[in-house]
Tab-separated table of C-alpha atoms and ligand atoms in Angstrom:
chain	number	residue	atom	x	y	z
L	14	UNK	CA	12.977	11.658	50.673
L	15	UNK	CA	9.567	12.468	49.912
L	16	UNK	CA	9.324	14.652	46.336
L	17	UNK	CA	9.160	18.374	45.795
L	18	UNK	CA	5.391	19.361	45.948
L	19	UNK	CA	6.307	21.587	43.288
L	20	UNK	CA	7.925	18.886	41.030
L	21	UNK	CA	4.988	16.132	41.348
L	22	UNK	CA	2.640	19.107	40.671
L	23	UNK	CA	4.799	19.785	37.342
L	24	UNK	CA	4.679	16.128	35.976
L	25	UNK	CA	0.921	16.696	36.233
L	26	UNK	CA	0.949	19.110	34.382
L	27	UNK	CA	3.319	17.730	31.880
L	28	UNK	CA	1.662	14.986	31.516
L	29	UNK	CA	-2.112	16.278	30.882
L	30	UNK	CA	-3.611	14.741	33.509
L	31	UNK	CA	-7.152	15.121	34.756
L	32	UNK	CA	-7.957	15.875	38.655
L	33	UNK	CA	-8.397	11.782	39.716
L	34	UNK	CA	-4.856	11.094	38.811
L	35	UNK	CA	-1.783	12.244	40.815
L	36	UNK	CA	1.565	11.926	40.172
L	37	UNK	CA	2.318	10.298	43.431
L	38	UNK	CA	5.951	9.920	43.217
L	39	UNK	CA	9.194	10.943	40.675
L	40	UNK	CA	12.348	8.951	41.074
L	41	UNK	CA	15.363	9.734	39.248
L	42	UNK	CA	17.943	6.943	38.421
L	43	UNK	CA	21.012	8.653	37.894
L	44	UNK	CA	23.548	5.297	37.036
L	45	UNK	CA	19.695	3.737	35.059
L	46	UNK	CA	19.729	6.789	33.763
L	47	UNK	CA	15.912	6.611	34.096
L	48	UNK	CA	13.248	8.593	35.248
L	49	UNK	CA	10.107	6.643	36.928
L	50	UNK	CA	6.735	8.344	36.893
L	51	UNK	CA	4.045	6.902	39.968
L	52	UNK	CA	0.466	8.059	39.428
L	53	UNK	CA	-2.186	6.379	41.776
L	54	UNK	CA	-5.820	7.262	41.074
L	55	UNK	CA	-7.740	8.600	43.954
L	56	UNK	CA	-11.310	8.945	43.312
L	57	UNK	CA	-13.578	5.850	44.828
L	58	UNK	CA	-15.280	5.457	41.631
L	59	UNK	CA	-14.321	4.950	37.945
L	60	UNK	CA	-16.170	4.660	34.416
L	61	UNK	CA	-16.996	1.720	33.100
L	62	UNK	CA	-15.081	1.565	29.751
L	63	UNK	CA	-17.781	-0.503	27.777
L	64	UNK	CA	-21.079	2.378	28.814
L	65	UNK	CA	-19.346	5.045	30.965
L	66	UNK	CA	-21.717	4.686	33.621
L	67	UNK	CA	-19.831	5.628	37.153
L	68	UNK	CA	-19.226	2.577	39.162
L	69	UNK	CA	-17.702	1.724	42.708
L	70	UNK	CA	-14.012	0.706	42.620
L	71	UNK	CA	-13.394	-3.588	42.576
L	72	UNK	CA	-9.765	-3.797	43.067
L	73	UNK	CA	-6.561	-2.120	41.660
L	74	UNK	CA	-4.228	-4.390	38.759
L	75	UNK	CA	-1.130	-5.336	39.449
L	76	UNK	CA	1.798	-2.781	38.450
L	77	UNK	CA	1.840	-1.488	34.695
L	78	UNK	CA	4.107	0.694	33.274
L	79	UNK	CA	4.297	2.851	29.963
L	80	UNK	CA	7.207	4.457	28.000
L	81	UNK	CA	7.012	8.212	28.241
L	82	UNK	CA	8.954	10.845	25.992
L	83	UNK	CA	12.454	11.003	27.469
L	84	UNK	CA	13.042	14.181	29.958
L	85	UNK	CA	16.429	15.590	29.034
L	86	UNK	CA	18.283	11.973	27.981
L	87	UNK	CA	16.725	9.988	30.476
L	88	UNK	CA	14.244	7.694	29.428
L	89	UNK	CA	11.216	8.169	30.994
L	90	UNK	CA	8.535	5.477	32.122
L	91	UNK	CA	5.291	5.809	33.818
L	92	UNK	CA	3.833	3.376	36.474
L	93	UNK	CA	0.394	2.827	37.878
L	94	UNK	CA	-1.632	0.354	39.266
L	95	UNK	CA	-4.929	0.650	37.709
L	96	UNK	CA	-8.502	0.732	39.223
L	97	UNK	CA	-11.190	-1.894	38.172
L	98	UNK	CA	-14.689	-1.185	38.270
L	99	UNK	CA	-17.386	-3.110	38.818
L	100	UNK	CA	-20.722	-2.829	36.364
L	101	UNK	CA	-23.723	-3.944	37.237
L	102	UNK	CA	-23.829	-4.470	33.020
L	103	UNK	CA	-20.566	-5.548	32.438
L	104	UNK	CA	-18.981	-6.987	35.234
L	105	UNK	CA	-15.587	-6.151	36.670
L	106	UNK	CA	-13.652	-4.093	34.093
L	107	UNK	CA	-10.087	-2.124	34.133
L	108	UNK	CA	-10.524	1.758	33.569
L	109	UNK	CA	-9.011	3.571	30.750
L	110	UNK	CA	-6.343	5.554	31.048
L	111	UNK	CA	-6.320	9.013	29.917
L	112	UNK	CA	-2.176	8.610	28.972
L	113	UNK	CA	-1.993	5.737	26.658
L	114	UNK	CA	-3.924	3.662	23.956
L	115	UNK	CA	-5.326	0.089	25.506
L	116	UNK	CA	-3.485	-2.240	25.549
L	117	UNK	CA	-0.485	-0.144	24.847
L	118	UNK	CA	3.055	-0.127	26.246
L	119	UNK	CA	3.722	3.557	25.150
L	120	UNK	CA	1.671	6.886	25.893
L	121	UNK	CA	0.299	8.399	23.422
L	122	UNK	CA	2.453	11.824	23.372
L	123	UNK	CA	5.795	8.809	22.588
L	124	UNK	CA	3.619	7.065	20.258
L	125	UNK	CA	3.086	10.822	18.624
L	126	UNK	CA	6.420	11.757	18.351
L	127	UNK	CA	7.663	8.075	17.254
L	128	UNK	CA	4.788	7.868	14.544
L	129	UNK	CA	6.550	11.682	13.118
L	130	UNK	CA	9.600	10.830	13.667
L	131	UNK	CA	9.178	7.350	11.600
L	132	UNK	CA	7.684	9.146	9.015
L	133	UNK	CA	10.559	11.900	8.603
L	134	UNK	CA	13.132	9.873	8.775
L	135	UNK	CA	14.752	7.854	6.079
L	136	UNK	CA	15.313	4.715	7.686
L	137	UNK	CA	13.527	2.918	9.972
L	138	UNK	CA	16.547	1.295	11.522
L	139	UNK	CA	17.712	4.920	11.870
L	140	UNK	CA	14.550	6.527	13.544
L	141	UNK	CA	14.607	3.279	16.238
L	142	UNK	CA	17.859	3.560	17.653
L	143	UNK	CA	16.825	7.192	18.175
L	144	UNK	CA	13.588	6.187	20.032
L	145	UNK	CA	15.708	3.064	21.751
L	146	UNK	CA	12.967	1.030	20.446
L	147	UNK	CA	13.616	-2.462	19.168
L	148	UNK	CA	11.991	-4.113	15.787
L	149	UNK	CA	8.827	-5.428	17.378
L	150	UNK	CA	8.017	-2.207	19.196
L	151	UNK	CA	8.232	-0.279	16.529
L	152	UNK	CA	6.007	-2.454	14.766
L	153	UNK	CA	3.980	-2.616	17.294
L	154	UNK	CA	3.699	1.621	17.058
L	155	UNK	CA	2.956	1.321	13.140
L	156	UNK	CA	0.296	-1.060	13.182
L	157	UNK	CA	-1.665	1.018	15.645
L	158	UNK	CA	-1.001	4.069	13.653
L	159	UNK	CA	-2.071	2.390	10.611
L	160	UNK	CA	-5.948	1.141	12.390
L	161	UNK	CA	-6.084	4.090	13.537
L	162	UNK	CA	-5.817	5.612	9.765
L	163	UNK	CA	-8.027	3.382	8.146
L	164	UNK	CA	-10.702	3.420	10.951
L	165	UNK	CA	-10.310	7.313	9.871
L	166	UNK	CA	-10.729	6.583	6.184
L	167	UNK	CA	-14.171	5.011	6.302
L	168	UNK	CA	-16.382	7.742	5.894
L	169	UNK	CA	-14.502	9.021	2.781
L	170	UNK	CA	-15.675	8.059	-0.590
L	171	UNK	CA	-13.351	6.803	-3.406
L	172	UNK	CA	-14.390	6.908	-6.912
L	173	UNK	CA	-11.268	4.955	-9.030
L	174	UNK	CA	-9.006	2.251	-8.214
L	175	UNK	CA	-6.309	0.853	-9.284
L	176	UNK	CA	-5.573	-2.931	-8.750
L	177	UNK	CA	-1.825	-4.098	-9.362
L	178	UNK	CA	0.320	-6.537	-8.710
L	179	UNK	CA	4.009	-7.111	-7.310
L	180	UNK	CA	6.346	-9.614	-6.188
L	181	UNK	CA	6.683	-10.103	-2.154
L	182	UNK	CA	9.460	-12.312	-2.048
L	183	UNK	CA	11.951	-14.125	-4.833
L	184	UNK	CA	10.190	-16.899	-6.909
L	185	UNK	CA	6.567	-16.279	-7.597
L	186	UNK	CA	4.966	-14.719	-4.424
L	187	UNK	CA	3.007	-12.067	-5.086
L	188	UNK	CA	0.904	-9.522	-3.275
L	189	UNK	CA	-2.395	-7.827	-4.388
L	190	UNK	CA	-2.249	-3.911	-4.070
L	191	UNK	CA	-5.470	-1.565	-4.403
L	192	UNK	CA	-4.525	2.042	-5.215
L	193	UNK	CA	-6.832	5.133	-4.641
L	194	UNK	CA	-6.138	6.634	-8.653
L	195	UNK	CA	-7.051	10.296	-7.729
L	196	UNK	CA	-5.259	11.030	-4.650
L	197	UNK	CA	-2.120	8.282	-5.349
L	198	UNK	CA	-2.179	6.337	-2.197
L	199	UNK	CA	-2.534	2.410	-1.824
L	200	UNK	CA	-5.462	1.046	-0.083
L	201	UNK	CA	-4.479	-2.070	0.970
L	202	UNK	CA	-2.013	-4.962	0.304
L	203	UNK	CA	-3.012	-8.725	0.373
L	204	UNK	CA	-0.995	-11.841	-0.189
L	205	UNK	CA	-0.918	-13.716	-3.397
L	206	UNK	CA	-2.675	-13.432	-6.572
L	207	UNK	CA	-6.074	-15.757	-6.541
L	208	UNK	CA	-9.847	-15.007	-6.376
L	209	UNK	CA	-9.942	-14.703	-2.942
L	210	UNK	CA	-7.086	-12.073	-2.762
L	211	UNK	CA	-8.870	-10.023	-5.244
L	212	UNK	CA	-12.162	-9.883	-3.397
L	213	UNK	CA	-10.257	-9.587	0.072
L	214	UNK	CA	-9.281	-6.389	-1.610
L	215	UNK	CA	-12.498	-4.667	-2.509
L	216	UNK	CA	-13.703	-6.106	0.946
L	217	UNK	CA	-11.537	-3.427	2.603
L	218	UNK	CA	-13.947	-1.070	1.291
L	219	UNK	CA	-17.389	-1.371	3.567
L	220	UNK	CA	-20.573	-1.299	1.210
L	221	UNK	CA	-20.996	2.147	0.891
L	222	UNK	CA	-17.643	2.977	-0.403
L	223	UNK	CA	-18.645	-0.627	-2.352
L	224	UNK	CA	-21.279	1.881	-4.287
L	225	UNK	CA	-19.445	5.041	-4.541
L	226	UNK	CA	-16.675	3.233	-7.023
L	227	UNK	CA	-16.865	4.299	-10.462
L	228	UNK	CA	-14.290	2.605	-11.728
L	229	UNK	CA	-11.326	0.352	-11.803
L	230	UNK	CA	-8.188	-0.005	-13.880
L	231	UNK	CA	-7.163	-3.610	-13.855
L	232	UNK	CA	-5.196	-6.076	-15.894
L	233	UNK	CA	-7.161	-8.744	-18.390
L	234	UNK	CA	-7.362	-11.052	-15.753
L	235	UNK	CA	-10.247	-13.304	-14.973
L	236	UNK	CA	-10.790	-12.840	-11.580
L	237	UNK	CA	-10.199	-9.187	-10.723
L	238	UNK	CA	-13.343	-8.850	-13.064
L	239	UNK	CA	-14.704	-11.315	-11.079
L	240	UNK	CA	-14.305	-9.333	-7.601
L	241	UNK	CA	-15.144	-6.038	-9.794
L	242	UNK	CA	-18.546	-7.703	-10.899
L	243	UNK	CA	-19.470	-9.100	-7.886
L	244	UNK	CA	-18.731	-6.435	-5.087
L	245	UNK	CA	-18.880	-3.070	-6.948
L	246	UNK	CA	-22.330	-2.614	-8.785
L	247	UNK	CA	-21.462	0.929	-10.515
L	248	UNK	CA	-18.262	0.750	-11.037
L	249	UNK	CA	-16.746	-0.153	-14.845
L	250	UNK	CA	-13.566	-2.104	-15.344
L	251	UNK	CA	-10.883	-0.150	-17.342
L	252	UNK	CA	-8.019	-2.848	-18.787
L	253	UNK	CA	-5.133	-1.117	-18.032
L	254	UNK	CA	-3.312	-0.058	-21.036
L	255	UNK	CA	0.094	-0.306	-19.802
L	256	UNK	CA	-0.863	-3.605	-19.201
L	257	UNK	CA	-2.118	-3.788	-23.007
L	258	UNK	CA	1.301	-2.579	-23.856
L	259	UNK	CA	3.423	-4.941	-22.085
L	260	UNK	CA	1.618	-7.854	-23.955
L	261	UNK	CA	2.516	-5.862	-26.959
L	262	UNK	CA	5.844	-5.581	-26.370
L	263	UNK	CA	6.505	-9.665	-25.368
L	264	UNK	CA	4.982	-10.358	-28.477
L	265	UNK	CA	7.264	-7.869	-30.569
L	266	UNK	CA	10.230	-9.834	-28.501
L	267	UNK	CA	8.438	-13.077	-29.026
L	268	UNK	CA	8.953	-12.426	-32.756
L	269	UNK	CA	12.312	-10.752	-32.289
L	270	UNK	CA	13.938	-14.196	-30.604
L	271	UNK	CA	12.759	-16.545	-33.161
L	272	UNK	CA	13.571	-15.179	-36.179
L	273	UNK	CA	17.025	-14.239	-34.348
L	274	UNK	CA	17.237	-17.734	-33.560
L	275	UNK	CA	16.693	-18.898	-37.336
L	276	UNK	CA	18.655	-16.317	-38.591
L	277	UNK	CA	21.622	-16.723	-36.457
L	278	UNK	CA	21.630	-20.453	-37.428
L	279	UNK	CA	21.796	-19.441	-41.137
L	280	UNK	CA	24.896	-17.157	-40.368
L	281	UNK	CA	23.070	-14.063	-40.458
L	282	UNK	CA	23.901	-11.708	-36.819
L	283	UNK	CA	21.956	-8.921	-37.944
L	284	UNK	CA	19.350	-9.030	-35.334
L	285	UNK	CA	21.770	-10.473	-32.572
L	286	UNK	CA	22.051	-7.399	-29.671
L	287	UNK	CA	18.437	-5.751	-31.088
L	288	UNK	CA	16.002	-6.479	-28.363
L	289	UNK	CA	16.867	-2.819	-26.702
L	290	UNK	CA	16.089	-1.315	-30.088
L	291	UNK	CA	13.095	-2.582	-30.463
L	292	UNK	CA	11.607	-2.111	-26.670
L	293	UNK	CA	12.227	1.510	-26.438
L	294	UNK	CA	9.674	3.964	-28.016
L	295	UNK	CA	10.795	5.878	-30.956
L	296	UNK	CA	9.952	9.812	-28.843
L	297	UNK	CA	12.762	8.642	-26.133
L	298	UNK	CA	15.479	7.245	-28.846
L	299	UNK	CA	18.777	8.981	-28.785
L	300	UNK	CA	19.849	9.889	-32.375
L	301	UNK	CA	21.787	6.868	-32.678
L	302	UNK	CA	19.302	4.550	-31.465
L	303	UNK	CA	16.971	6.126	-34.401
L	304	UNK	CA	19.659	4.933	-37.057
L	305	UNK	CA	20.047	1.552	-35.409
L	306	UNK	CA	16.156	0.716	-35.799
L	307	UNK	CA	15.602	2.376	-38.981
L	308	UNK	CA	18.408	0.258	-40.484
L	309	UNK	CA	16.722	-2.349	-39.119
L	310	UNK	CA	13.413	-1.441	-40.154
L	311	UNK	CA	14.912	-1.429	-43.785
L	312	UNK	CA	15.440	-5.070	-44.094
L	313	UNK	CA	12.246	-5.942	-43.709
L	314	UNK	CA	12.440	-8.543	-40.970
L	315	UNK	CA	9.334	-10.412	-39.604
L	316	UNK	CA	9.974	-8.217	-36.015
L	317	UNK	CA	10.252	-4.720	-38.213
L	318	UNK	CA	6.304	-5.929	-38.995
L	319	UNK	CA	5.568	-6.690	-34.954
L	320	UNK	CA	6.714	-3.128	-34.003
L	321	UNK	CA	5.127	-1.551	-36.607
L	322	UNK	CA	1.981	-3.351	-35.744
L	323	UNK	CA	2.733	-2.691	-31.656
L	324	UNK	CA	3.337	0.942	-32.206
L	325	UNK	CA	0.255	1.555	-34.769
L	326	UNK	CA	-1.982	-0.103	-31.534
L	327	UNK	CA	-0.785	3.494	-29.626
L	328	UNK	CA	-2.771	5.395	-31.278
L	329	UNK	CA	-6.043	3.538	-30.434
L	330	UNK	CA	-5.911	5.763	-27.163
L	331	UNK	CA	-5.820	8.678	-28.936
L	332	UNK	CA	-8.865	8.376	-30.531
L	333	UNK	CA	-11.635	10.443	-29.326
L	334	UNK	CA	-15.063	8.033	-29.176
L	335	UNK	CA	-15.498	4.448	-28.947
L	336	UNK	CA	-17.102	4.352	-32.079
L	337	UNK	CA	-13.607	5.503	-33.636
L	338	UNK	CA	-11.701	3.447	-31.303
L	339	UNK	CA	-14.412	0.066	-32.340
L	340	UNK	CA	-13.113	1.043	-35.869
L	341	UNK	CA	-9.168	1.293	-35.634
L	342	UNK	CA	-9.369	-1.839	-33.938
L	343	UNK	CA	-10.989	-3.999	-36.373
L	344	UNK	CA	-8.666	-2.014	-38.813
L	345	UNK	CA	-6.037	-3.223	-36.736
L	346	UNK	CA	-7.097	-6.588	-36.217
L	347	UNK	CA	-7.109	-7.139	-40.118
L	348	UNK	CA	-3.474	-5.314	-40.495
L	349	UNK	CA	-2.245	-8.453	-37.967
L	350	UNK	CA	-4.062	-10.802	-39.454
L	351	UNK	CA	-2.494	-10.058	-43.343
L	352	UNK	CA	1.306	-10.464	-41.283
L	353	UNK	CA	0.277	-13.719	-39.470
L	354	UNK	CA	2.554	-13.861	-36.621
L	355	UNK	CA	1.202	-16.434	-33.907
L	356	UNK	CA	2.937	-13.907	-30.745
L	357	UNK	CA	0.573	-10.505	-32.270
L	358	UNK	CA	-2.191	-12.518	-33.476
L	359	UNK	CA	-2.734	-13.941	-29.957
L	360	UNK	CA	-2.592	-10.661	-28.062
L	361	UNK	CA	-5.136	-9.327	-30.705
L	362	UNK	CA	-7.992	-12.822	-29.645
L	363	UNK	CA	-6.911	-11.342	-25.956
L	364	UNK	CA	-7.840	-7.910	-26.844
L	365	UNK	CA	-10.838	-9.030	-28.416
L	366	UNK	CA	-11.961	-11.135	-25.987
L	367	UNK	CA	-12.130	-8.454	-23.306
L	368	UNK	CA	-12.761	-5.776	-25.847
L	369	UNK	CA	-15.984	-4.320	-24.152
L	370	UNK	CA	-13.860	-3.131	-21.267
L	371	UNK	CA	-11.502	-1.933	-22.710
L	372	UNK	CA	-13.405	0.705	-24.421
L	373	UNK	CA	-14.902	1.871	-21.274
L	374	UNK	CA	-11.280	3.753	-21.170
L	375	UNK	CA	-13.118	6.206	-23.113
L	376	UNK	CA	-15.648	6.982	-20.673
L	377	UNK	CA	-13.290	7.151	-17.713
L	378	UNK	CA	-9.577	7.152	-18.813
L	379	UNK	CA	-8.350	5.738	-16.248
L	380	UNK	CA	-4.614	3.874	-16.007
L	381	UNK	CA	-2.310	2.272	-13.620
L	382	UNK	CA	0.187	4.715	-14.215
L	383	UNK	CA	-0.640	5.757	-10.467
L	384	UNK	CA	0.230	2.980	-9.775
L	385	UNK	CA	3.469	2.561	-11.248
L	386	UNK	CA	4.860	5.487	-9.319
L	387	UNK	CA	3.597	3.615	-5.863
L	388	UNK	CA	5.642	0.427	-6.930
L	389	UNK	CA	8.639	2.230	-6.812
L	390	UNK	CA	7.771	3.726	-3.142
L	391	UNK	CA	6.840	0.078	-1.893
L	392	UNK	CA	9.994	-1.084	-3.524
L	393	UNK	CA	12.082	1.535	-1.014
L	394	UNK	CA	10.228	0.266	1.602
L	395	UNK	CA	10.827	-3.118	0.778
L	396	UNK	CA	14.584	-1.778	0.305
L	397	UNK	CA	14.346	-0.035	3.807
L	398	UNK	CA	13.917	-3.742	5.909
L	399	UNK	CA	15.946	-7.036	5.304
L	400	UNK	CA	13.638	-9.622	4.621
L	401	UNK	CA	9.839	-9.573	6.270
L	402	UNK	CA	9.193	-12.905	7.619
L	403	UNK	CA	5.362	-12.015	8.514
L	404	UNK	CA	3.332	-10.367	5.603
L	405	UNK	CA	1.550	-8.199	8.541
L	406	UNK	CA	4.321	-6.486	8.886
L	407	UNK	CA	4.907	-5.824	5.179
L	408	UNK	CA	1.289	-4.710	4.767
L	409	UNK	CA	1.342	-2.302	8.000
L	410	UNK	CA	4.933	-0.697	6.283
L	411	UNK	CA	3.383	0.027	3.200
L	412	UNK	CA	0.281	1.340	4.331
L	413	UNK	CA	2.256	3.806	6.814
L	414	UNK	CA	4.662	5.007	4.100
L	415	UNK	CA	2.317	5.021	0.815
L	416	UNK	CA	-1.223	5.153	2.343
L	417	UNK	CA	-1.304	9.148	3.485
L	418	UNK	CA	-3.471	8.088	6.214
L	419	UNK	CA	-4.198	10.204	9.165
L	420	UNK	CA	-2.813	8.215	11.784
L	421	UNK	CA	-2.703	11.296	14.411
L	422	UNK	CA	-3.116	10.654	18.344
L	423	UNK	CA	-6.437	12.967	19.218
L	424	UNK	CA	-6.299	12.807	22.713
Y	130	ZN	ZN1	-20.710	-0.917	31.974
């Protein structure tokens, strides 16, 4: 039976489609519980999709079919053989179709409502049994959305980064994040830690957003100021002082586990249990914790020194110039000196060594503490799928939850 006039006319409608398309035919599968969309295009000639220029009709594809937004529960797919033009530039080409992205399975109002849907919803597993999608469509959906986004994000300029990294998978795999400081988003994610991971990085940023950089927070590591020196010419690298800190504080527990050790050997527990005590910051002690290290502080132990020594370093940030900061530091570097512990006197050579950039803090003061907060979001994302097996995939997943890009369908 031949459609309703009135229904075909309606799917047109629905579907947005310009004059050379019709919707040819609707079929309803009541026990497929399906809905099947035929379009036929019926104009003799067709743009070229590389220059636009009209051109005659070659021949028609062979049957392809898209996944449409359901109508009421029934799943909805659209089906069209499409026209190929012929070019006297380019040859024999297939036309593009007003409905979907090339190349993609899905139009672009399903792609629309999977990419919010994704995004609302907690879990992913969650949001694709709602779309009846499998794994490797919905991937498919997100790594669109996420070109899309950072096709978007090339005009915009981006004056500090962040560079961190985290641990992929157990054992020591690691990925290479860059983070966007002022408006808390990552960048981009690479695999493993080496030279070429850090300039991959700053690669994702094309030559003018190269220049626009003013500077990045990194660790004390060789070659992210390697990538910084070579690929962005005005931007200054700020070490990272939470990065300063942490070598502060495996120093104060480098200390802390030796003279344990000896101690312990001699019969004396006292600093047996400590390492807690001696981590923590005095400002976010509870009351008892405060007794508990100033008893310890009493006896004088070579680790009472290392804290004293990590926690006089915190005030080197609060100081207001780098001619101030240039002074506590040597001050500083003396104070370590006098105590002589190998763990704090080797973090101070560190310091010193890469001293130059880490008073350019003062000029910018910059940190990863950005950061910080978007390794806890990758972590939930890492939570949200069992295991990646393809880094892609890991890489598309964080950009689409923690890059606020604007992945939008304009049609
Ligand atoms: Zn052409």
């Amino acid at each position: 039976m031949p459609p309703l006039p009135s229904l075909t006319s309606h799917y047109h409608q629905l579907l947005g489609l310009p004059p050379n398309w019709n919707v040819e035919n609707v079929t309803l599968s009541i026990t497929g519980k399906q809905i099947e969309i035929r379009l036929v295009y019926t104009d003799k000639q067709a743009e070229c999709p590389e220059c636009g220029q009209l051109c005659k009709i070659y021949d028609h594809t062979s049957e392809q079919q898209w996944r449409h937004l359901d109508t009421m529960q029934f799943e909805t797919i659209i089906v069209a053989r499409l026209p190929r033009c012929k070019c006297k530039e380019h040859g024999v080409k297939t036309v593009r179709v007003p409905w979907a992205a090339r190349h993609s399975r899905f139009t672009l109002m399903f792609e629309s409502f999977a990419i919010e849907l994704l995004m609302h919803c907690s879990s992913i597993k969650a949001a694709s049994s709602m779309l009846n999608l499998n794994w490797h469509a919905v991937d498919e959906i997100m790594r669109r959305a996420v070109k899309r986004g950072l096709n978007r994000r090339e005009s915009e300029a981006i004056a500090y980064l962040g560079i961190d990294e985290k641990s992929f998978k157990a054992g020591q795999h690691y990925v290479t994040t860059l983070n966007d400081l002022d408006k808390g988003r990552v960048l981009e994610v690479v695999e493993h830690r080496t030279n070429e991971a850090a300039k991959a990085l700053l690669e994702s940023l094309n030559k003018k957003q190269q220049e626009q950089v003013k500077a990045v927070s990194a660790d004390m590591w060789k070659p992210y100021a390697n990538a910084v020196e070579e690929l962005l010419p005005n931007a200054d690298l700020v070490h990272d002082r939470f990065h300063i800190s942490k070598y502060l504080s495996e120093a104060v527990d480098a200390v802390r586990r030796k003279e344990s050790r000896e101690l312990d050997q001699a019969g004396d527990k006292r600093l047996v249990g400590s390492k807690y005590v001696w981590l923590r910051n005095p400002e976010n002690m509870r009351e008892q914790q405060k007794v508990e290290l100033s008893n310890l502080m009493a006896c004088e132990f070579k680790t009472s020194q290392a804290w004293a020594l990590k926690n006089m370093f915190r005030y080197f940030w609060q100081l207001g110039d780098t001619d101030g900061a240039s002074f506590f530091f040597e001050y500083w570097s003396r104070r370590v000196d006098e105590v002589g512990l190998t763990p704090l006197i080797e973090v101070k050579e560190l310091l010193q060594r890469h001293f130059d950039h880490i008073l350019t803090y003062f000029k910018h003061a910059i940190t990863n503490a950005v950061s910080e907060g978007l390794n806890s979001k990758i972590q939930i994302v890492k939570a949200s799928a069992r295991g990646f097996h393809r880094f892609e995939s890991y890489r598309n997943r964080i950009l689409f939850y923690c890059g606020k890009l604007n992945m939008a369908i304009s049609s």
